[in-house]
Amino acid sequence: MRISWITQGSIMPSVVYGTVSGKYESSANGTSSTYHYLLIYRSGQIHDVVIGPLKPNTVYYYKCGGPNSTQEFSFRTPPSKFPIKFAVSGDLGTSEWTKSTLEHVSKWDHDVFILPGDLSYANSYQPLWDTFGRLVQPLASQRPWMVTHGNHELEKIPILHHHPFTAYNQRWRMPFEESGSTSNLYYSFNVYGVHIIMLGSYTDFEPGSEQYQWLENNLKKIDRKTTPWVVAVVHAPWYNSNEAHQGEKESVKMKESMETLLYKARVDLVFAGHVHAYERFSRVYQDKFDKCGPVYINIGDGGNLEGLARKYKDPNLEISMFREANFGHGQLVVENATHAHWEWQRNDDEVSVQKDSVWLTSLLADSSCKI
């Protein structure tokens, strides 16, 4: 597990941890760094420590900065058997709806949180990254948060700031090296029987690009005997019946470039954000129903201040199974090697309400879809 935190002053980048509260039998050291943005902002000290090896399905108690630190945190590692529970929500921001979404997610006993891009909506105002960090800390300190970037993470300003993803890469370091990637903008990881591929919508994805070659190699190496489920995550959706974000290069061209790779590898699910609404498609390939294609789900409904994308195309596409413009989150329970249950929970004041649900069968279990 990677532990990241920020302090104003310099401290030793170390974490102490153990399986009993107040008793820290292990420790690990890491690195500290800062970054500048324009001429007016310098981040605090960003500390980054990897701890382990860890036991599955185990609660660990830890302190950042050593045993004398005042605050103890705890997290639970994912299990090493089915079922595996994933919470999914994109385009979070720091609004009251964001707080509602996170509160509802916290009440569901999930193992991993997946965020398909657009985290803080800092939009170059760097202190908002710190606001976002404080907002998500209660949840992100207890479960693994696996994220990919969106357009709001670019923060590239012509002439003034040439390097994209400065804050994102410094603050949200993902385990890209472990999956053979050379970029924090795309990577993969396993949670027991689920292989998850986090793709980058706003970095090169054309055939021959580093990301394309990495994806091609990554898909070839998947062992479906140990990871029968394969899930991909992007930010800009490849399928979308909402009027928002139609025709964008990051959707259209990336789909043209990579859709066949995912189809031939029998990827089961593709999550996307970007559109501030919820939509679930049938199994699809090249704009038509295909029982061997992935189920596409757009879930950019975390709660940002930009509001909801309320206008949909009419008439609806035949491949679009359910759509609704509301804030919420998704719950994916991978029950076993062949079946998983997906549901979308809509925010509704004090409670979250199930509005869409479906049982999914792994493509590996369909003899007519064998690779």
mmCIF file with all atom_site columns, N, CA and C in Angstrom, residues 237-244 246 269-273 275-282 284 295-301 309 311-326 342 344 356 358:
data_model
loop_
_atom_site.group_PDB
_atom_site.id
_atom_site.type_symbol
_atom_site.label_atom_id
_atom_site.label_alt_id
_atom_site.label_comp_id
_atom_site.label_asym_id
_atom_site.label_entity_id
_atom_site.label_seq_id
_atom_site.pdbx_PDB_ins_code
_atom_site.Cartn_x
_atom_site.Cartn_y
_atom_site.Cartn_z
_atom_site.occupancy
_atom_site.B_iso_or_equiv
_atom_site.pdbx_formal_charge
_atom_site.auth_seq_id
_atom_site.auth_comp_id
_atom_site.auth_asym_id
_atom_site.auth_atom_id
_atom_site.pdbx_PDB_model_num
ATOM 1   N N  . PRO A 1 237 ? -15.731 9.274  -22.327 1.00 0.00 ? 237 PRO A N  1
ATOM 2   C CA . PRO A 1 237 ? -16.440 8.047  -22.716 1.00 0.00 ? 237 PRO A CA 1
ATOM 3   C C  . PRO A 1 237 ? -16.393 7.777  -24.211 1.00 0.00 ? 237 PRO A C  1
ATOM 4   N N  . TRP A 1 238 ? -16.348 6.501  -24.564 1.00 0.00 ? 238 TRP A N  1
ATOM 5   C CA . TRP A 1 238 ? -16.365 6.095  -25.967 1.00 0.00 ? 238 TRP A CA 1
ATOM 6   C C  . TRP A 1 238 ? -17.791 5.954  -26.479 1.00 0.00 ? 238 TRP A C  1
ATOM 7   N N  . TYR A 1 239 ? -18.723 5.731  -25.573 1.00 0.00 ? 239 TYR A N  1
ATOM 8   C CA . TYR A 1 239 ? -20.150 5.677  -25.925 1.00 0.00 ? 239 TYR A CA 1
ATOM 9   C C  . TYR A 1 239 ? -20.891 6.644  -25.011 1.00 0.00 ? 239 TYR A C  1
ATOM 10  N N  . ASN A 1 240 ? -21.807 7.431  -25.601 1.00 0.00 ? 240 ASN A N  1
ATOM 11  C CA . ASN A 1 240 ? -22.426 8.503  -24.841 1.00 0.00 ? 240 ASN A CA 1
ATOM 12  C C  . ASN A 1 240 ? -23.642 9.030  -25.601 1.00 0.00 ? 240 ASN A C  1
ATOM 13  N N  . SER A 1 241 ? -24.832 8.927  -25.008 1.00 0.00 ? 241 SER A N  1
ATOM 14  C CA . SER A 1 241 ? -26.028 9.460  -25.653 1.00 0.00 ? 241 SER A CA 1
ATOM 15  C C  . SER A 1 241 ? -26.449 10.804 -25.061 1.00 0.00 ? 241 SER A C  1
ATOM 16  N N  . ASN A 1 242 ? -25.628 11.340 -24.171 1.00 0.00 ? 242 ASN A N  1
ATOM 17  C CA . ASN A 1 242 ? -25.887 12.672 -23.635 1.00 0.00 ? 242 ASN A CA 1
ATOM 18  C C  . ASN A 1 242 ? -25.450 13.719 -24.661 1.00 0.00 ? 242 ASN A C  1
ATOM 19  N N  . GLU A 1 243 ? -26.083 14.878 -24.649 1.00 0.00 ? 243 GLU A N  1
ATOM 20  C CA . GLU A 1 243 ? -25.670 15.940 -25.575 1.00 0.00 ? 243 GLU A CA 1
ATOM 21  C C  . GLU A 1 243 ? -24.329 16.542 -25.195 1.00 0.00 ? 243 GLU A C  1
ATOM 22  N N  . ALA A 1 244 ? -23.929 16.365 -23.943 1.00 0.00 ? 244 ALA A N  1
ATOM 23  C CA . ALA A 1 244 ? -22.647 16.920 -23.485 1.00 0.00 ? 244 ALA A CA 1
ATOM 24  C C  . ALA A 1 244 ? -21.480 16.091 -24.017 1.00 0.00 ? 244 ALA A C  1
ATOM 25  N N  . GLN A 1 246 ? -20.001 15.634 -26.917 1.00 0.00 ? 246 GLN A N  1
ATOM 26  C CA . GLN A 1 246 ? -20.084 14.866 -28.162 1.00 0.00 ? 246 GLN A CA 1
ATOM 27  C C  . GLN A 1 246 ? -18.937 15.253 -29.101 1.00 0.00 ? 246 GLN A C  1
ATOM 28  N N  . LEU A 1 269 ? -15.839 -4.872 -18.752 1.00 0.00 ? 269 LEU A N  1
ATOM 29  C CA . LEU A 1 269 ? -16.473 -3.609 -18.376 1.00 0.00 ? 269 LEU A CA 1
ATOM 30  C C  . LEU A 1 269 ? -15.561 -2.453 -18.707 1.00 0.00 ? 269 LEU A C  1
ATOM 31  N N  . VAL A 1 270 ? -16.140 -1.317 -19.124 1.00 0.00 ? 270 VAL A N  1
ATOM 32  C CA . VAL A 1 270 ? -15.377 -0.086 -19.320 1.00 0.00 ? 270 VAL A CA 1
ATOM 33  C C  . VAL A 1 270 ? -16.101 1.039  -18.587 1.00 0.00 ? 270 VAL A C  1
ATOM 34  N N  . PHE A 1 271 ? -15.433 1.629  -17.598 1.00 0.00 ? 271 PHE A N  1
ATOM 35  C CA . PHE A 1 271 ? -15.977 2.772  -16.879 1.00 0.00 ? 271 PHE A CA 1
ATOM 36  C C  . PHE A 1 271 ? -15.409 4.070  -17.440 1.00 0.00 ? 271 PHE A C  1
ATOM 37  N N  . ALA A 1 272 ? -16.233 5.107  -17.487 1.00 0.00 ? 272 ALA A N  1
ATOM 38  C CA . ALA A 1 272 ? -15.790 6.436  -17.927 1.00 0.00 ? 272 ALA A CA 1
ATOM 39  C C  . ALA A 1 272 ? -16.436 7.500  -17.057 1.00 0.00 ? 272 ALA A C  1
ATOM 40  N N  . GLY A 1 273 ? -15.893 8.705  -17.115 1.00 0.00 ? 273 GLY A N  1
ATOM 41  C CA . GLY A 1 273 ? -16.456 9.853  -16.417 1.00 0.00 ? 273 GLY A CA 1
ATOM 42  C C  . GLY A 1 273 ? -16.820 10.938 -17.415 1.00 0.00 ? 273 GLY A C  1
ATOM 43  N N  . VAL A 1 275 ? -18.852 13.045 -18.566 1.00 0.00 ? 275 VAL A N  1
ATOM 44  C CA . VAL A 1 275 ? -20.245 13.480 -18.682 1.00 0.00 ? 275 VAL A CA 1
ATOM 45  C C  . VAL A 1 275 ? -20.874 13.423 -17.294 1.00 0.00 ? 275 VAL A C  1
ATOM 46  N N  . HIS A 1 276 ? -21.425 14.553 -16.861 1.00 0.00 ? 276 HIS A N  1
ATOM 47  C CA . HIS A 1 276 ? -21.913 14.646 -15.484 1.00 0.00 ? 276 HIS A CA 1
ATOM 48  C C  . HIS A 1 276 ? -23.325 14.059 -15.364 1.00 0.00 ? 276 HIS A C  1
ATOM 49  N N  . ALA A 1 277 ? -23.394 12.768 -15.564 1.00 0.00 ? 277 ALA A N  1
ATOM 50  C CA . ALA A 1 277 ? -24.651 12.029 -15.503 1.00 0.00 ? 277 ALA A CA 1
ATOM 51  C C  . ALA A 1 277 ? -24.292 10.551 -15.498 1.00 0.00 ? 277 ALA A C  1
ATOM 52  N N  . TYR A 1 278 ? -25.311 9.700  -15.375 1.00 0.00 ? 278 TYR A N  1
ATOM 53  C CA . TYR A 1 278 ? -25.093 8.259  -15.360 1.00 0.00 ? 278 TYR A CA 1
ATOM 54  C C  . TYR A 1 278 ? -25.708 7.628  -16.606 1.00 0.00 ? 278 TYR A C  1
ATOM 55  N N  . GLU A 1 279 ? -24.995 6.652  -17.179 1.00 0.00 ? 279 GLU A N  1
ATOM 56  C CA . GLU A 1 279 ? -25.545 5.910  -18.305 1.00 0.00 ? 279 GLU A CA 1
ATOM 57  C C  . GLU A 1 279 ? -24.890 4.544  -18.385 1.00 0.00 ? 279 GLU A C  1
ATOM 58  N N  . ARG A 1 280 ? -25.732 3.518  -18.605 1.00 0.00 ? 280 ARG A N  1
ATOM 59  C CA . ARG A 1 280 ? -25.228 2.151  -18.789 1.00 0.00 ? 280 ARG A CA 1
ATOM 60  C C  . ARG A 1 280 ? -25.643 1.643  -20.164 1.00 0.00 ? 280 ARG A C  1
ATOM 61  N N  . PHE A 1 281 ? -24.672 1.099  -20.900 1.00 0.00 ? 281 PHE A N  1
ATOM 62  C CA . PHE A 1 281 ? -24.914 0.528  -22.216 1.00 0.00 ? 281 PHE A CA 1
ATOM 63  C C  . PHE A 1 281 ? -24.923 -0.999 -22.137 1.00 0.00 ? 281 PHE A C  1
ATOM 64  N N  . SER A 1 282 ? -25.436 -1.611 -23.182 1.00 0.00 ? 282 SER A N  1
ATOM 65  C CA . SER A 1 282 ? -25.365 -3.062 -23.314 1.00 0.00 ? 282 SER A CA 1
ATOM 66  C C  . SER A 1 282 ? -23.931 -3.446 -23.692 1.00 0.00 ? 282 SER A C  1
ATOM 67  N N  . VAL A 1 284 ? -21.220 -3.912 -26.197 1.00 0.00 ? 284 VAL A N  1
ATOM 68  C CA . VAL A 1 284 ? -21.145 -3.149 -27.444 1.00 0.00 ? 284 VAL A CA 1
ATOM 69  C C  . VAL A 1 284 ? -19.790 -3.353 -28.114 1.00 0.00 ? 284 VAL A C  1
ATOM 70  N N  . VAL A 1 295 ? -19.403 -4.109 -21.447 1.00 0.00 ? 295 VAL A N  1
ATOM 71  C CA . VAL A 1 295 ? -20.481 -3.235 -20.989 1.00 0.00 ? 295 VAL A CA 1
ATOM 72  C C  . VAL A 1 295 ? -19.852 -1.879 -20.684 1.00 0.00 ? 295 VAL A C  1
ATOM 73  N N  . TYR A 1 296 ? -20.377 -0.815 -21.295 1.00 0.00 ? 296 TYR A N  1
ATOM 74  C CA . TYR A 1 296 ? -19.845 0.534  -21.082 1.00 0.00 ? 296 TYR A CA 1
ATOM 75  C C  . TYR A 1 296 ? -20.724 1.282  -20.085 1.00 0.00 ? 296 TYR A C  1
ATOM 76  N N  . ILE A 1 297 ? -20.084 1.883  -19.073 1.00 0.00 ? 297 ILE A N  1
ATOM 77  C CA . ILE A 1 297 ? -20.808 2.610  -18.030 1.00 0.00 ? 297 ILE A CA 1
ATOM 78  C C  . ILE A 1 297 ? -20.168 3.973  -17.828 1.00 0.00 ? 297 ILE A C  1
ATOM 79  N N  . ASN A 1 298 ? -20.972 5.034  -17.987 1.00 0.00 ? 298 ASN A N  1
ATOM 80  C CA . ASN A 1 298 ? -20.517 6.404  -17.740 1.00 0.00 ? 298 ASN A CA 1
ATOM 81  C C  . ASN A 1 298 ? -20.994 6.829  -16.365 1.00 0.00 ? 298 ASN A C  1
ATOM 82  N N  . ILE A 1 299 ? -20.036 7.275  -15.535 1.00 0.00 ? 299 ILE A N  1
ATOM 83  C CA . ILE A 1 299 ? -20.383 7.563  -14.146 1.00 0.00 ? 299 ILE A CA 1
ATOM 84  C C  . ILE A 1 299 ? -19.629 8.800  -13.654 1.00 0.00 ? 299 ILE A C  1
ATOM 85  N N  . GLY A 1 300 ? -19.745 9.887  -14.435 1.00 0.00 ? 300 GLY A N  1
ATOM 86  C CA . GLY A 1 300 ? -19.116 11.151 -14.066 1.00 0.00 ? 300 GLY A CA 1
ATOM 87  C C  . GLY A 1 300 ? -20.039 11.994 -13.199 1.00 0.00 ? 300 GLY A C  1
ATOM 88  N N  . ASP A 1 301 ? -20.581 11.350 -12.165 1.00 0.00 ? 301 ASP A N  1
ATOM 89  C CA . ASP A 1 301 ? -21.680 11.936 -11.401 1.00 0.00 ? 301 ASP A CA 1
ATOM 90  C C  . ASP A 1 301 ? -21.341 12.166 -9.937  1.00 0.00 ? 301 ASP A C  1
ATOM 91  N N  . ALA A 1 309 ? -25.298 17.182 -16.461 1.00 0.00 ? 309 ALA A N  1
ATOM 92  C CA . ALA A 1 309 ? -25.555 17.236 -17.903 1.00 0.00 ? 309 ALA A CA 1
ATOM 93  C C  . ALA A 1 309 ? -26.935 16.633 -18.128 1.00 0.00 ? 309 ALA A C  1
ATOM 94  N N  . LYS A 1 311 ? -29.301 17.040 -20.622 1.00 0.00 ? 311 LYS A N  1
ATOM 95  C CA . LYS A 1 311 ? -29.922 16.850 -21.929 1.00 0.00 ? 311 LYS A CA 1
ATOM 96  C C  . LYS A 1 311 ? -29.375 15.603 -22.620 1.00 0.00 ? 311 LYS A C  1
ATOM 97  N N  . TYR A 1 312 ? -30.294 14.718 -22.987 1.00 0.00 ? 312 TYR A N  1
ATOM 98  C CA . TYR A 1 312 ? -29.935 13.498 -23.702 1.00 0.00 ? 312 TYR A CA 1
ATOM 99  C C  . TYR A 1 312 ? -30.462 13.551 -25.126 1.00 0.00 ? 312 TYR A C  1
ATOM 100 N N  . LYS A 1 313 ? -29.832 12.767 -26.000 1.00 0.00 ? 313 LYS A N  1
ATOM 101 C CA . LYS A 1 313 ? -30.309 12.645 -27.371 1.00 0.00 ? 313 LYS A CA 1
ATOM 102 C C  . LYS A 1 313 ? -31.662 11.940 -27.397 1.00 0.00 ? 313 LYS A C  1
ATOM 103 N N  . ASP A 1 314 ? -32.497 12.373 -28.301 1.00 0.00 ? 314 ASP A N  1
ATOM 104 C CA . ASP A 1 314 ? -33.822 11.785 -28.455 1.00 0.00 ? 314 ASP A CA 1
ATOM 105 C C  . ASP A 1 314 ? -34.086 11.561 -29.939 1.00 0.00 ? 314 ASP A C  1
ATOM 106 N N  . PRO A 1 315 ? -34.433 10.347 -30.372 1.00 0.00 ? 315 PRO A N  1
ATOM 107 C CA . PRO A 1 315 ? -34.678 9.163  -29.545 1.00 0.00 ? 315 PRO A CA 1
ATOM 108 C C  . PRO A 1 315 ? -33.385 8.550  -29.001 1.00 0.00 ? 315 PRO A C  1
ATOM 109 N N  . ASN A 1 316 ? -33.550 7.739  -27.981 1.00 0.00 ? 316 ASN A N  1
ATOM 110 C CA . ASN A 1 316 ? -32.408 7.108  -27.339 1.00 0.00 ? 316 ASN A CA 1
ATOM 111 C C  . ASN A 1 316 ? -31.795 6.047  -28.253 1.00 0.00 ? 316 ASN A C  1
ATOM 112 N N  . LEU A 1 317 ? -30.505 5.781  -28.034 1.00 0.00 ? 317 LEU A N  1
ATOM 113 C CA . LEU A 1 317 ? -29.825 4.718  -28.768 1.00 0.00 ? 317 LEU A CA 1
ATOM 114 C C  . LEU A 1 317 ? -30.300 3.361  -28.277 1.00 0.00 ? 317 LEU A C  1
ATOM 115 N N  . GLU A 1 318 ? -30.419 2.394  -29.181 1.00 0.00 ? 318 GLU A N  1
ATOM 116 C CA . GLU A 1 318 ? -30.856 1.057  -28.800 1.00 0.00 ? 318 GLU A CA 1
ATOM 117 C C  . GLU A 1 318 ? -29.893 0.391  -27.820 1.00 0.00 ? 318 GLU A C  1
ATOM 118 N N  . ILE A 1 319 ? -28.622 0.776  -27.886 1.00 0.00 ? 319 ILE A N  1
ATOM 119 C CA . ILE A 1 319 ? -27.629 0.144  -27.025 1.00 0.00 ? 319 ILE A CA 1
ATOM 120 C C  . ILE A 1 319 ? -27.568 0.774  -25.640 1.00 0.00 ? 319 ILE A C  1
ATOM 121 N N  . SER A 1 320 ? -28.272 1.893  -25.436 1.00 0.00 ? 320 SER A N  1
ATOM 122 C CA . SER A 1 320 ? -28.302 2.551  -24.133 1.00 0.00 ? 320 SER A CA 1
ATOM 123 C C  . SER A 1 320 ? -29.411 1.941  -23.285 1.00 0.00 ? 320 SER A C  1
ATOM 124 N N  . MET A 1 321 ? -29.039 1.302  -22.178 1.00 0.00 ? 321 MET A N  1
ATOM 125 C CA . MET A 1 321 ? -29.980 0.546  -21.357 1.00 0.00 ? 321 MET A CA 1
ATOM 126 C C  . MET A 1 321 ? -30.615 1.378  -20.250 1.00 0.00 ? 321 MET A C  1
ATOM 127 N N  . PHE A 1 322 ? -29.873 2.326  -19.686 1.00 0.00 ? 322 PHE A N  1
ATOM 128 C CA . PHE A 1 322 ? -30.404 3.157  -18.603 1.00 0.00 ? 322 PHE A CA 1
ATOM 129 C C  . PHE A 1 322 ? -29.601 4.454  -18.554 1.00 0.00 ? 322 PHE A C  1
ATOM 130 N N  . ARG A 1 323 ? -30.291 5.577  -18.370 1.00 0.00 ? 323 ARG A N  1
ATOM 131 C CA . ARG A 1 323 ? -29.599 6.857  -18.266 1.00 0.00 ? 323 ARG A CA 1
ATOM 132 C C  . ARG A 1 323 ? -30.388 7.794  -17.368 1.00 0.00 ? 323 ARG A C  1
ATOM 133 N N  . GLU A 1 324 ? -29.673 8.558  -16.571 1.00 0.00 ? 324 GLU A N  1
ATOM 134 C CA . GLU A 1 324 ? -30.315 9.505  -15.669 1.00 0.00 ? 324 GLU A CA 1
ATOM 135 C C  . GLU A 1 324 ? -29.298 10.566 -15.258 1.00 0.00 ? 324 GLU A C  1
ATOM 136 N N  . ALA A 1 325 ? -29.716 11.810 -15.266 1.00 0.00 ? 325 ALA A N  1
ATOM 137 C CA . ALA A 1 325 ? -28.844 12.917 -14.882 1.00 0.00 ? 325 ALA A CA 1
ATOM 138 C C  . ALA A 1 325 ? -29.041 13.225 -13.405 1.00 0.00 ? 325 ALA A C  1
ATOM 139 N N  . ASN A 1 326 ? -28.272 12.554 -12.568 1.00 0.00 ? 326 ASN A N  1
ATOM 140 C CA . ASN A 1 326 ? -28.260 12.817 -11.132 1.00 0.00 ? 326 ASN A CA 1
ATOM 141 C C  . ASN A 1 326 ? -26.901 12.467 -10.570 1.00 0.00 ? 326 ASN A C  1
ATOM 142 N N  . TRP A 1 342 ? -23.856 -5.254 -10.603 1.00 0.00 ? 342 TRP A N  1
ATOM 143 C CA . TRP A 1 342 ? -23.616 -3.810 -10.683 1.00 0.00 ? 342 TRP A CA 1
ATOM 144 C C  . TRP A 1 342 ? -24.884 -3.063 -10.314 1.00 0.00 ? 342 TRP A C  1
ATOM 145 N N  . TRP A 1 344 ? -26.296 1.204  -9.572  1.00 0.00 ? 344 TRP A N  1
ATOM 146 C CA . TRP A 1 344 ? -26.035 2.634  -9.447  1.00 0.00 ? 344 TRP A CA 1
ATOM 147 C C  . TRP A 1 344 ? -26.939 3.198  -8.364  1.00 0.00 ? 344 TRP A C  1
ATOM 148 N N  . ASP A 1 356 ? -30.539 1.699  -10.696 1.00 0.00 ? 356 ASP A N  1
ATOM 149 C CA . ASP A 1 356 ? -30.229 0.812  -11.818 1.00 0.00 ? 356 ASP A CA 1
ATOM 150 C C  . ASP A 1 356 ? -29.408 -0.348 -11.290 1.00 0.00 ? 356 ASP A C  1
ATOM 151 N N  . VAL A 1 358 ? -27.951 -4.590 -12.467 1.00 0.00 ? 358 VAL A N  1
ATOM 152 C CA . VAL A 1 358 ? -27.882 -5.633 -13.483 1.00 0.00 ? 358 VAL A CA 1
ATOM 153 C C  . VAL A 1 358 ? -26.874 -6.697 -13.042 1.00 0.00 ? 358 VAL A C  1
#
